[in-house]
PDB file of C-alpha atoms in Angstrom:
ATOM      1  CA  UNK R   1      22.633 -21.355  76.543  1.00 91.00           C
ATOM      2  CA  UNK R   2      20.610 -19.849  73.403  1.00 97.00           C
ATOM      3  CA  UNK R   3      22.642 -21.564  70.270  1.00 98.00           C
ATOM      4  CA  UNK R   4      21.869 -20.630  66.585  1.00 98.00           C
ATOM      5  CA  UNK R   5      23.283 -23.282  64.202  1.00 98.00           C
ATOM      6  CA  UNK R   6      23.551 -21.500  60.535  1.00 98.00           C
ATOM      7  CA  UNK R   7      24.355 -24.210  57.887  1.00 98.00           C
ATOM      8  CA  UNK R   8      25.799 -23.123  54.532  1.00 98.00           C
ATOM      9  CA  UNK R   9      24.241 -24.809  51.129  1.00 98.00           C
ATOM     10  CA  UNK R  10      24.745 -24.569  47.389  1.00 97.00           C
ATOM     11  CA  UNK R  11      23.677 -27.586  45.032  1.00 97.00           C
ATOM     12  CA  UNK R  12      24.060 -30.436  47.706  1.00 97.00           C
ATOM     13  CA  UNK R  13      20.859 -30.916  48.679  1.00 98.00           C
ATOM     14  CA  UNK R  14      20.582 -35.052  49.592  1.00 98.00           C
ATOM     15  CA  UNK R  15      23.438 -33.723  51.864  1.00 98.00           C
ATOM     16  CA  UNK R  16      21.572 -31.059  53.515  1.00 98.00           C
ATOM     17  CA  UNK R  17      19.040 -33.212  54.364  1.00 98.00           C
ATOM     18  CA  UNK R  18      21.153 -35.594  55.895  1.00 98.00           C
ATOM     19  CA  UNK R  19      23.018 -32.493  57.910  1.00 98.00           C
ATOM     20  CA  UNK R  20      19.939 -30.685  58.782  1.00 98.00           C
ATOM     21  CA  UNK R  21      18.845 -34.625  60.049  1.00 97.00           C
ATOM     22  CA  UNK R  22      21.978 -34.975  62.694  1.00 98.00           C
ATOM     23  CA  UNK R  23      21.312 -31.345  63.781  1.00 98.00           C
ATOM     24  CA  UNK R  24      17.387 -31.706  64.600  1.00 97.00           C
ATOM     25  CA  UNK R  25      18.762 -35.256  66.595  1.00 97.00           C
ATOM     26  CA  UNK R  26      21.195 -33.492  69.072  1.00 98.00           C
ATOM     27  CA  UNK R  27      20.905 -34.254  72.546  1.00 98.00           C
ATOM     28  CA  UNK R  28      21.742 -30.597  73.272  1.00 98.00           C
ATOM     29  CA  UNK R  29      19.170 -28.698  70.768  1.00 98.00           C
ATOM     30  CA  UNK R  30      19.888 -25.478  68.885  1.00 98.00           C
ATOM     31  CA  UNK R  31      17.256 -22.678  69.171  1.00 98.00           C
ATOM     32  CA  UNK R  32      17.310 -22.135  65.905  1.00 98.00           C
ATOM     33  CA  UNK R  33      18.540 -23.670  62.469  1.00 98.00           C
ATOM     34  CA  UNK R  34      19.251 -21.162  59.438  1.00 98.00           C
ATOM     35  CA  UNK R  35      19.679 -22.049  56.630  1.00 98.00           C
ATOM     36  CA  UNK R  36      21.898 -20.298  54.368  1.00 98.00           C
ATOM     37  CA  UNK R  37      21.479 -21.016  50.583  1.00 98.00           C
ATOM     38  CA  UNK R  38      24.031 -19.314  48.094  1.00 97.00           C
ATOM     39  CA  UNK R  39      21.000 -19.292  45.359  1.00 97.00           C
ATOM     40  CA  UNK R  40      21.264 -23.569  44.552  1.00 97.00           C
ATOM     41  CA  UNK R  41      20.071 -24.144  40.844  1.00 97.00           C
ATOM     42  CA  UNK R  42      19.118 -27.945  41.650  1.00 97.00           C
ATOM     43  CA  UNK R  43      15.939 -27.978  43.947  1.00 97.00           C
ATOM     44  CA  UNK R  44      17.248 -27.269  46.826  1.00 98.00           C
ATOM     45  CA  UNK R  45      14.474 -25.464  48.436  1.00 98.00           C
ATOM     46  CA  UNK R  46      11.970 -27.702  47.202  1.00 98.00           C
ATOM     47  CA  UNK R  47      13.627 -30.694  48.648  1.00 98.00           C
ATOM     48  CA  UNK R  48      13.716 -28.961  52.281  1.00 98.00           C
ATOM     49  CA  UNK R  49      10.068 -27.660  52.023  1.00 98.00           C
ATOM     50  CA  UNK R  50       9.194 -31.888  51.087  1.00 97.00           C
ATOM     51  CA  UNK R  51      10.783 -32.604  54.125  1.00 97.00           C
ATOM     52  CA  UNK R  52       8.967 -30.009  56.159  1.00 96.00           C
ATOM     53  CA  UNK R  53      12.143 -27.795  57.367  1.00 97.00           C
ATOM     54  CA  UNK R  54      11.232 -24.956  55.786  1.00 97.00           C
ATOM     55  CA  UNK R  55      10.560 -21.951  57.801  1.00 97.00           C
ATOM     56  CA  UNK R  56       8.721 -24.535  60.381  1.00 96.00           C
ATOM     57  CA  UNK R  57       9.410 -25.128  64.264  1.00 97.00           C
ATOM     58  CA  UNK R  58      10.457 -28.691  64.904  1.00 95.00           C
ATOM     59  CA  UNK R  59      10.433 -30.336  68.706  1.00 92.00           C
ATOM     60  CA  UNK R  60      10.794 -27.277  69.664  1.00 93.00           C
ATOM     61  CA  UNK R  61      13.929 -26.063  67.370  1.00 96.00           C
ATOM     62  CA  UNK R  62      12.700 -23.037  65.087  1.00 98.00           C
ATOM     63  CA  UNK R  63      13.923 -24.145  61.069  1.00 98.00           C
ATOM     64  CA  UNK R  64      14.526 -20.416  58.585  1.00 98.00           C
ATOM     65  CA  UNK R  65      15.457 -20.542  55.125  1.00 98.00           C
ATOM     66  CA  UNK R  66      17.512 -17.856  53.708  1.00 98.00           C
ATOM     67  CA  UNK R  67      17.742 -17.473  50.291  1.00 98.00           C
ATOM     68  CA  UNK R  68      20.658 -15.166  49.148  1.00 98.00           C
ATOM     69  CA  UNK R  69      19.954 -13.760  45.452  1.00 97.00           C
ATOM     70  CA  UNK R  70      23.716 -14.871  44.176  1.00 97.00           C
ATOM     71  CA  UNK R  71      26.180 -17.337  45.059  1.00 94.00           C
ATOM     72  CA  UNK R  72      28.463 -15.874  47.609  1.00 94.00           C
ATOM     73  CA  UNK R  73      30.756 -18.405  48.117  1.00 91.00           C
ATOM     74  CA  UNK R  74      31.418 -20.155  51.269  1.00 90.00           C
ATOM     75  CA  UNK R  75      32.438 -16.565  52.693  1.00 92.00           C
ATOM     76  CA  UNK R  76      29.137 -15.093  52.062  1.00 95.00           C
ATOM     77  CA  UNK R  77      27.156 -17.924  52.929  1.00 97.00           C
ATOM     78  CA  UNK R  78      28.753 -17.616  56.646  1.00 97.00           C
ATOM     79  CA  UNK R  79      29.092 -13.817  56.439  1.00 97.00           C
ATOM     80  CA  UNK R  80      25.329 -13.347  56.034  1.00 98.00           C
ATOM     81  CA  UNK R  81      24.539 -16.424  58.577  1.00 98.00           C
ATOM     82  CA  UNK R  82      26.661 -15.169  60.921  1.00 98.00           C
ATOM     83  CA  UNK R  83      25.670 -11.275  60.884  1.00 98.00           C
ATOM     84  CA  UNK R  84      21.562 -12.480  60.610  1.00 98.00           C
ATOM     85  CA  UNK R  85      22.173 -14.973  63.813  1.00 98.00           C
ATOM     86  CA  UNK R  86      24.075 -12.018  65.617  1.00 98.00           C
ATOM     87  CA  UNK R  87      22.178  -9.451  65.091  1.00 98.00           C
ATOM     88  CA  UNK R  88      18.794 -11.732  65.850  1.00 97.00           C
ATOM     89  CA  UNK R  89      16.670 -10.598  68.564  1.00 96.00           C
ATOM     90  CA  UNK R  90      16.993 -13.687  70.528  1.00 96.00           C
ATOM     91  CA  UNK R  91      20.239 -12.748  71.528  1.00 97.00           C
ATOM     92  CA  UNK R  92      21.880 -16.309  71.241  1.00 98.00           C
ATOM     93  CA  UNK R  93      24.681 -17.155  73.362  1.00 98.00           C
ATOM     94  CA  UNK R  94      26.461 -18.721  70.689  1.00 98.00           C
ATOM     95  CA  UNK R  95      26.525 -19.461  67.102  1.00 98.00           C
ATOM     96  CA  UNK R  96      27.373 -23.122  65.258  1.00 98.00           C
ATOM     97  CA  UNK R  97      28.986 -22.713  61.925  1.00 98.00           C
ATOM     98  CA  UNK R  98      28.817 -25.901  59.408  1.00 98.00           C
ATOM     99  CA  UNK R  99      28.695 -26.787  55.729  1.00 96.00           C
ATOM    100  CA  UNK R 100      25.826 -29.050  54.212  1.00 97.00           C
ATOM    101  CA  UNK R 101      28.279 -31.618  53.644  1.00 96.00           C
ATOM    102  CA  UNK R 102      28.875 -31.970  57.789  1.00 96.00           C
ATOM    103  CA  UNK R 103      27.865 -34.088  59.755  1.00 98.00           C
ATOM    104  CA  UNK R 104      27.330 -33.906  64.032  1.00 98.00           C
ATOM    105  CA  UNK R 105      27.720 -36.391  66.292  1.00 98.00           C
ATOM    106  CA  UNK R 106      24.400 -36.939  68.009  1.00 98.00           C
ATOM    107  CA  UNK R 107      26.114 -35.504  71.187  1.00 98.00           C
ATOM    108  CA  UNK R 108      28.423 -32.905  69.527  1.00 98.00           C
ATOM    109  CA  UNK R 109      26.900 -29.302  70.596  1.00 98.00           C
ATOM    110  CA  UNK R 110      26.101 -30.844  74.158  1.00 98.00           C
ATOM    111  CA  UNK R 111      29.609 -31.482  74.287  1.00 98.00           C
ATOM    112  CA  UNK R 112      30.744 -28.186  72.776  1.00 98.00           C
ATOM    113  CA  UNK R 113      27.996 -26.462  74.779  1.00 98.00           C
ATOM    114  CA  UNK R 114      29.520 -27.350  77.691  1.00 97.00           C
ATOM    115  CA  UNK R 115      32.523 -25.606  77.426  1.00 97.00           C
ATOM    116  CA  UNK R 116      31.147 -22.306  75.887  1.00 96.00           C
ATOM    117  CA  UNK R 117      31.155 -20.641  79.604  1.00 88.00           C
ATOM    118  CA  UNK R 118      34.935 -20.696  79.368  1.00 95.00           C
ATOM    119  CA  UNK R 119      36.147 -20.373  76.042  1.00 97.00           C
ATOM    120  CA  UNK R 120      34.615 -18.399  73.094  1.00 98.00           C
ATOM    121  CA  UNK R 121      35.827 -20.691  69.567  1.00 98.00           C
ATOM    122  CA  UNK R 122      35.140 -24.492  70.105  1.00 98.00           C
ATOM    123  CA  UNK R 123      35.707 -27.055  67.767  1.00 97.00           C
ATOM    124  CA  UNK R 124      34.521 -30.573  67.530  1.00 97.00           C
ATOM    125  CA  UNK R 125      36.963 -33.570  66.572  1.00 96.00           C
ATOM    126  CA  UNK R 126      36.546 -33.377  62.561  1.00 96.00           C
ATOM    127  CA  UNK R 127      36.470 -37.296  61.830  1.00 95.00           C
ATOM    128  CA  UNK R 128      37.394 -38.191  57.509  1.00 94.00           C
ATOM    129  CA  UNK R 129      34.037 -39.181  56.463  1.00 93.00           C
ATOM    130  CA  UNK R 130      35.925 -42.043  54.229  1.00 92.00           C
ATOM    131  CA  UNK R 131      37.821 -43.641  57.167  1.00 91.00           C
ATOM    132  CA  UNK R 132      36.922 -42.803  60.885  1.00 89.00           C
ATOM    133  CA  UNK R 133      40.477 -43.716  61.907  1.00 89.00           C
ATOM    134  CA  UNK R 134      41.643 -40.525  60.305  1.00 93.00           C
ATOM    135  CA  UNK R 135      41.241 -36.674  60.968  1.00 93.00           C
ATOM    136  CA  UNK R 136      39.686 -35.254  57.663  1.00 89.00           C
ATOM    137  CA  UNK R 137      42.150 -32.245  58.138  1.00 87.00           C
ATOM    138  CA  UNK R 138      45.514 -32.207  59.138  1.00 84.00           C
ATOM    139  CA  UNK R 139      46.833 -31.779  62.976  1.00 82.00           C
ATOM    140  CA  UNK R 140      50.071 -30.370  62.342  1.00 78.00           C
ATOM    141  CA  UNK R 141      51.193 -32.406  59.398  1.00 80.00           C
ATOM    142  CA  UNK R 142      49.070 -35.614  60.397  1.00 84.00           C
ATOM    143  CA  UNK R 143      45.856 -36.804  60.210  1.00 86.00           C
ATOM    144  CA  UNK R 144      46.004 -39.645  62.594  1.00 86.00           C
ATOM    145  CA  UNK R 145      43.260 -39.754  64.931  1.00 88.00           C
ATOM    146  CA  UNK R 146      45.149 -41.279  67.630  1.00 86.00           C
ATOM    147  CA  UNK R 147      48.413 -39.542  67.593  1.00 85.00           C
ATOM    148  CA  UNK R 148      46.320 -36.217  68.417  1.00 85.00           C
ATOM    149  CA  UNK R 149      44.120 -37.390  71.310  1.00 85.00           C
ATOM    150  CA  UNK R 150      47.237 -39.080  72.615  1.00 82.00           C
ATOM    151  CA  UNK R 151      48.755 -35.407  72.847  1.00 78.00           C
ATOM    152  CA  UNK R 152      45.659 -34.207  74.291  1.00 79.00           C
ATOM    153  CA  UNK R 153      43.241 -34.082  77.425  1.00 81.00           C
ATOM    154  CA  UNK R 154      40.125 -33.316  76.553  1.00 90.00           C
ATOM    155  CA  UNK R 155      40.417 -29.958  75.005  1.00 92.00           C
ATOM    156  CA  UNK R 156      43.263 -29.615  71.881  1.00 92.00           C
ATOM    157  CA  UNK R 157      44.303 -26.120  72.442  1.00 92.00           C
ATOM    158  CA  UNK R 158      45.447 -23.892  69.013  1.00 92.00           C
ATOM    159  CA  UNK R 159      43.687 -26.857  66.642  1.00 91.00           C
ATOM    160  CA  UNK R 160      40.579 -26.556  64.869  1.00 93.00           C
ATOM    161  CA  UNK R 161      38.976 -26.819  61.553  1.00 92.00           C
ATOM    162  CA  UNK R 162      37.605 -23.567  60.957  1.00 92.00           C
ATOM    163  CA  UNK R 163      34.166 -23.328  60.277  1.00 95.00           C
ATOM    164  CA  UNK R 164      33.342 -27.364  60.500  1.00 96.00           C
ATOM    165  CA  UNK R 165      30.950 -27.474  63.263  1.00 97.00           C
ATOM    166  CA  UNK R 166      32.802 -24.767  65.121  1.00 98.00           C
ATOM    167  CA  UNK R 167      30.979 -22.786  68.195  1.00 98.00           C
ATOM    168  CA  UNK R 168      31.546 -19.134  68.386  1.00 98.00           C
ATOM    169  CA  UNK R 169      30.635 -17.371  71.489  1.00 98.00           C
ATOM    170  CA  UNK R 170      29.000 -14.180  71.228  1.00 98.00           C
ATOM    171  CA  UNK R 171      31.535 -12.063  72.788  1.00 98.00           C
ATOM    172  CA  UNK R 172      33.832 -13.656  70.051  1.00 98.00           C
ATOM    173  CA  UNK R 173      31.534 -11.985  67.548  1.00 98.00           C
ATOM    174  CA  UNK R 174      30.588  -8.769  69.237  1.00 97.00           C
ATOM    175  CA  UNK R 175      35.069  -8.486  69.284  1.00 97.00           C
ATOM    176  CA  UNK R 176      36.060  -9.920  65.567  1.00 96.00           C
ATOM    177  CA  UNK R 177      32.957  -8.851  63.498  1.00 95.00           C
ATOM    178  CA  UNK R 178      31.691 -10.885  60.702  1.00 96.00           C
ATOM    179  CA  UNK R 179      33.623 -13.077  57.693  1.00 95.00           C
ATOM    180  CA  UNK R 180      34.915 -11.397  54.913  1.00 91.00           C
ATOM    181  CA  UNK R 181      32.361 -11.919  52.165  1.00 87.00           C
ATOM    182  CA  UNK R 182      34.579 -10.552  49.079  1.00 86.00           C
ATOM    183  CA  UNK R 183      37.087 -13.685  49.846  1.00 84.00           C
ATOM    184  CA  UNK R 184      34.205 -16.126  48.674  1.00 74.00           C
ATOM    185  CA  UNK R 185      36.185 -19.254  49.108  1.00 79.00           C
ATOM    186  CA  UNK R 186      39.429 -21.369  50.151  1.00 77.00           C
ATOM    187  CA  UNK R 187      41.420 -18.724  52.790  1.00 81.00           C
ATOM    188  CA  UNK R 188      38.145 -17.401  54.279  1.00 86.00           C
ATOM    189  CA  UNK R 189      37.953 -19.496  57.384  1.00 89.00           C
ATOM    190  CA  UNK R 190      41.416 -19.185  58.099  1.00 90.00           C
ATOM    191  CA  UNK R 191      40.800 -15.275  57.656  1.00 91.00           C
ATOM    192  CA  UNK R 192      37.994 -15.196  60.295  1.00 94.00           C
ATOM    193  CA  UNK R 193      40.685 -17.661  62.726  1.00 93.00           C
ATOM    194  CA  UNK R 194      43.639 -15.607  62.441  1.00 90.00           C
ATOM    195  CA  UNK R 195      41.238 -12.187  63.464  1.00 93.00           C
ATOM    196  CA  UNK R 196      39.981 -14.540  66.084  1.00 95.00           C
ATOM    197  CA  UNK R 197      43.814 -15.484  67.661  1.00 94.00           C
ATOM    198  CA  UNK R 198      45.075 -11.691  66.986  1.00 93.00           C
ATOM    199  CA  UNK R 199      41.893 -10.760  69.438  1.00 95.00           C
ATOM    200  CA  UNK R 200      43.014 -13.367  72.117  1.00 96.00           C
ATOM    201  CA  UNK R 201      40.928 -16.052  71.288  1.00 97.00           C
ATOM    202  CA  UNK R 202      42.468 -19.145  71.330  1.00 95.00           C
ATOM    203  CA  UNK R 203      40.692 -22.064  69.207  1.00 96.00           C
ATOM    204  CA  UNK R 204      40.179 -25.493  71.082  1.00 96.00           C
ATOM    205  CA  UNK R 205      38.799 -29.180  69.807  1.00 95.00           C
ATOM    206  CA  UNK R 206      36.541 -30.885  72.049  1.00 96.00           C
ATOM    207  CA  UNK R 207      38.104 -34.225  72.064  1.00 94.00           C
ATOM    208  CA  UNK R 208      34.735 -35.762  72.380  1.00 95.00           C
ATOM    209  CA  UNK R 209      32.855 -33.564  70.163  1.00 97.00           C
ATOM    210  CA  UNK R 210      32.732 -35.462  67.047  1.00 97.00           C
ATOM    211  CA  UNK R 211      31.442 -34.539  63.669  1.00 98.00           C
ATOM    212  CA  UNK R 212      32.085 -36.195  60.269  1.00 97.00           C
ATOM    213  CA  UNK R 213      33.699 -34.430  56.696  1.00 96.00           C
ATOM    214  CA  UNK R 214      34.638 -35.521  53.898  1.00 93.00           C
ATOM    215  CA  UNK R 215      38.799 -35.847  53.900  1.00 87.00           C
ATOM    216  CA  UNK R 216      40.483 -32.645  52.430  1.00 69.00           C
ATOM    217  CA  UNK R 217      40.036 -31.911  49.161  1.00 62.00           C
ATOM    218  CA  UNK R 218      43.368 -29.843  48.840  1.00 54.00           C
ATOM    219  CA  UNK R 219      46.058 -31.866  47.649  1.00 54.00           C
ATOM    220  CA  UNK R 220      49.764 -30.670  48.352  1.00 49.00           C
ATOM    221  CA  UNK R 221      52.437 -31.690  45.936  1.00 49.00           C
ATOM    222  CA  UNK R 222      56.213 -31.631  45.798  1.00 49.00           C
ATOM    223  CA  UNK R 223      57.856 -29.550  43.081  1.00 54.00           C
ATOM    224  CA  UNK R 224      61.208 -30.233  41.427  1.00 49.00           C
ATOM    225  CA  UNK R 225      62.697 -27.889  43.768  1.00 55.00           C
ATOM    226  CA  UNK R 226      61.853 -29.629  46.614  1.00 59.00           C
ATOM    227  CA  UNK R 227      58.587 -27.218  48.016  1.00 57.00           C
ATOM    228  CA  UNK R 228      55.621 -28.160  48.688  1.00 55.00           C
ATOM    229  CA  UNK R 229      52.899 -26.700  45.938  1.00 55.00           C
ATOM    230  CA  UNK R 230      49.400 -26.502  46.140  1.00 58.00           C
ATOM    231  CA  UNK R 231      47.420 -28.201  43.205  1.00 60.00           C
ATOM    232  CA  UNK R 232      44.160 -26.424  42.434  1.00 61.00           C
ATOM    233  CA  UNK R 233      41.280 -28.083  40.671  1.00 60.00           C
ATOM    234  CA  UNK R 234      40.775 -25.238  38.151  1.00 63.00           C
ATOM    235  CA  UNK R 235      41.875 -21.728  37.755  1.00 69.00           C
ATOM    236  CA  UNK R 236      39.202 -19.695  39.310  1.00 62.00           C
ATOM    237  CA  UNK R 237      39.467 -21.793  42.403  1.00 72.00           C
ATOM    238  CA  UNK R 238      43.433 -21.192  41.999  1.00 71.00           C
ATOM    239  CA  UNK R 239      42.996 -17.509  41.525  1.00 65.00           C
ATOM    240  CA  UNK R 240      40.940 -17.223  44.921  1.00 69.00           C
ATOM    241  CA  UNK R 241      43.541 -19.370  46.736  1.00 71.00           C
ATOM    242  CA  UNK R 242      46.668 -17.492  45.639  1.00 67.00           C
ATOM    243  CA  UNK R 243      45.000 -14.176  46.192  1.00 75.00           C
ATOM    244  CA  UNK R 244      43.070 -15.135  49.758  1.00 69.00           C
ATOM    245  CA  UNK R 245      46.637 -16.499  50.363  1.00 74.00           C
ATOM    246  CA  UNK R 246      48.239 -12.854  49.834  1.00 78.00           C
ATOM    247  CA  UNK R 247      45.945 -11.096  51.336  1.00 77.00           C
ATOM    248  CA  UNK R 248      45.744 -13.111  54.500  1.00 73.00           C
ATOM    249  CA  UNK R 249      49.811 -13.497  54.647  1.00 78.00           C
ATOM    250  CA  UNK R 250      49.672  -9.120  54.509  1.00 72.00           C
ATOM    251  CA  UNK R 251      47.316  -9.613  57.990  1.00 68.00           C
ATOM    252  CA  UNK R 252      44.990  -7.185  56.595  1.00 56.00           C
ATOM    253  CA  UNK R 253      41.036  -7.915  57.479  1.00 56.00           C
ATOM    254  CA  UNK R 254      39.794  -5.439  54.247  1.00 56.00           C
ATOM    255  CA  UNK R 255      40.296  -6.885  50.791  1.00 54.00           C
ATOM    256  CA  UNK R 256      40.689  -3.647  49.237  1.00 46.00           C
ATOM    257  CA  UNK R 257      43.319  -1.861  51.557  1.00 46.00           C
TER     258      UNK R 257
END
C-alpha cells in the first residue's frame, strides 16, 4: 500500500514539529508527507527547514512543503492536499488527512493500513489530548472512551472524526472528488463525510488506531427555551458555522447553487 499523509498548518509550528515527529516514527511508513501551509505569518517554514523536513527524503519517507499564497482555511488546506496527493504520479493507494495539532499513535496507519483492502474511510480512535480517558469528540452524545469500545469490536462502524487522522482510499476519492475549498472552516469535514455516506461509503474507527487531539473546542449551550445553541468564539467563525450549517443541511456539494 502507497499512503500519502498531507498535514494541514497555519501558525502552529512547535506543533507541527511534534506531528510531523509521530508521523516520520510510524511503524507502517507513509510514502510521502505534504505539507500543506495556509501562508503561516510566524516562521513556520523556517522552523521545518531547521529541522531538516523540508522538501528532503527521510528513512526512506519523501517530506514536500506546499506553500499556498493565502490562508484557505482548513477546507483549502485539505482541498489542495488532497487534489495534489491524488492527482500525484505515484498513484498512492490511500491518502491520511490530519491537522498540525494531531498527533499518531506510533502504530496508527499500520493499524489503519490494514484495513484499507476492505473499506475506503478509516478512522483512528481520536483520544482528548487533556485526558486519555476521554474521546476528544463526541460518540453519539458521549465522550467516554470506554462506553464506545464496549459497544464495539474492533471496527466502530458510522463513527469518525472527520479529517483527524482519517484514511481515504483512492477509490473513495476518484467517487466523491475533493473538499469544498469556499467552506474554509467548521462544517467542511462534515461536508466531505456526508458526500462520502451519500456515495456508499460507510466511515469506521479502528478501535486500536489511536491518535491524540486536543478536546473539542465547540461548546454547546442550553438556551432559555430549552435547545441546545452553539456558542461561537467570534463572529466570523459564527458566520462560517451558521452558513456551512445551511448549506450542508440543503445537501448541496456547490456553495453557490
Amino acid at each position: 500500500m502507497k499512503i500519502c499523509c498531507v498535514i494541514v498548518t497555519y501558525n502552529r509550528k512547535d506543533l507541527l514539529i511534534e506531528c510531523l515527529e509521530c508521523v516520520k516514527n510510524q511503524t507502517f511508513k507513509p510514502n510521502t508527507v505534504l505539507i500543506v501551509d495556509n501562508a503561516s505569518t510566524d516562521g513556520t517554514i523556517e522552523l521545518v527547514k531547521s529541522h531538516g523536513y523540508y522538501n528532503k527524503v527521510i528513512d526512506g519517507v519523501t517530506f514536500n512543503y506546499l506553500l499556498l499564497p493565502n490562508n484557505q482555511g482548513g477546507a483549502g488546506g485539505f482541498y489542495n492536499g488532497i487534489k495534489t496527493a491524488h492527482e500525484s504520479s505515484e498513484c498512492f493507494d490511500g491518502i491520511w488527512v490530519m491537522d498540525d495539532d494531531g498527533k499518531p499513535d506510533i502504530h496508527c496507519l499500520q493499524n489503519l493500513v490494514k484495513y484499507l483492502p476492505e473499506y475506503d474511510y478509516l478512522a483512528p480512535l481520536v483520544i482528548a489530548m487533556e485526558d486519555s480517558t476521554r474521546l476528544a469528540f463526541n460518540y453519539h452524545g458521549s465522550f467516554s472512551i470506554k462506553q464506545l469500545i464496549e459497544t464495539s469490536d474492533k471496527l466502530t462502524p458510522d463513527y469518525a472524526c472527520p479529517f483527524n487522522g482519517i484514511l481515504y482510499s483512492r477509490k473513495l476519492v476518484d467517487t466523491i472528488g475533493y473538499p469544498i475549498p469556499q467552506l474554509f472552516i467548521w462544517g467542511d469535514e462534515l461536508n466531505y463525510t456526508m458526500r462520502a455516506k451519500d456515495a456508499g461509503f460507510i466511515p469506521h474507527t479502528v478501535i486500536d488506531a489511536l491518535h491524540t487531539h486536543p478536546s473539542d473546542r465547540m461548546k454547546v449551550t442550553k438556551s432559555f427555551m430549552g435547545k441546545e445553541v452553539i456558542e461561537v468564539p467570534n463572529k466570523w467563525k459564527g458566520y462560517c458555522h451558521w452558513r456551512n450549517t445551511i448549506f450542508n443541511s440543503k445537501g448541496h456539494w456547490n456553495l453557490y447553487e
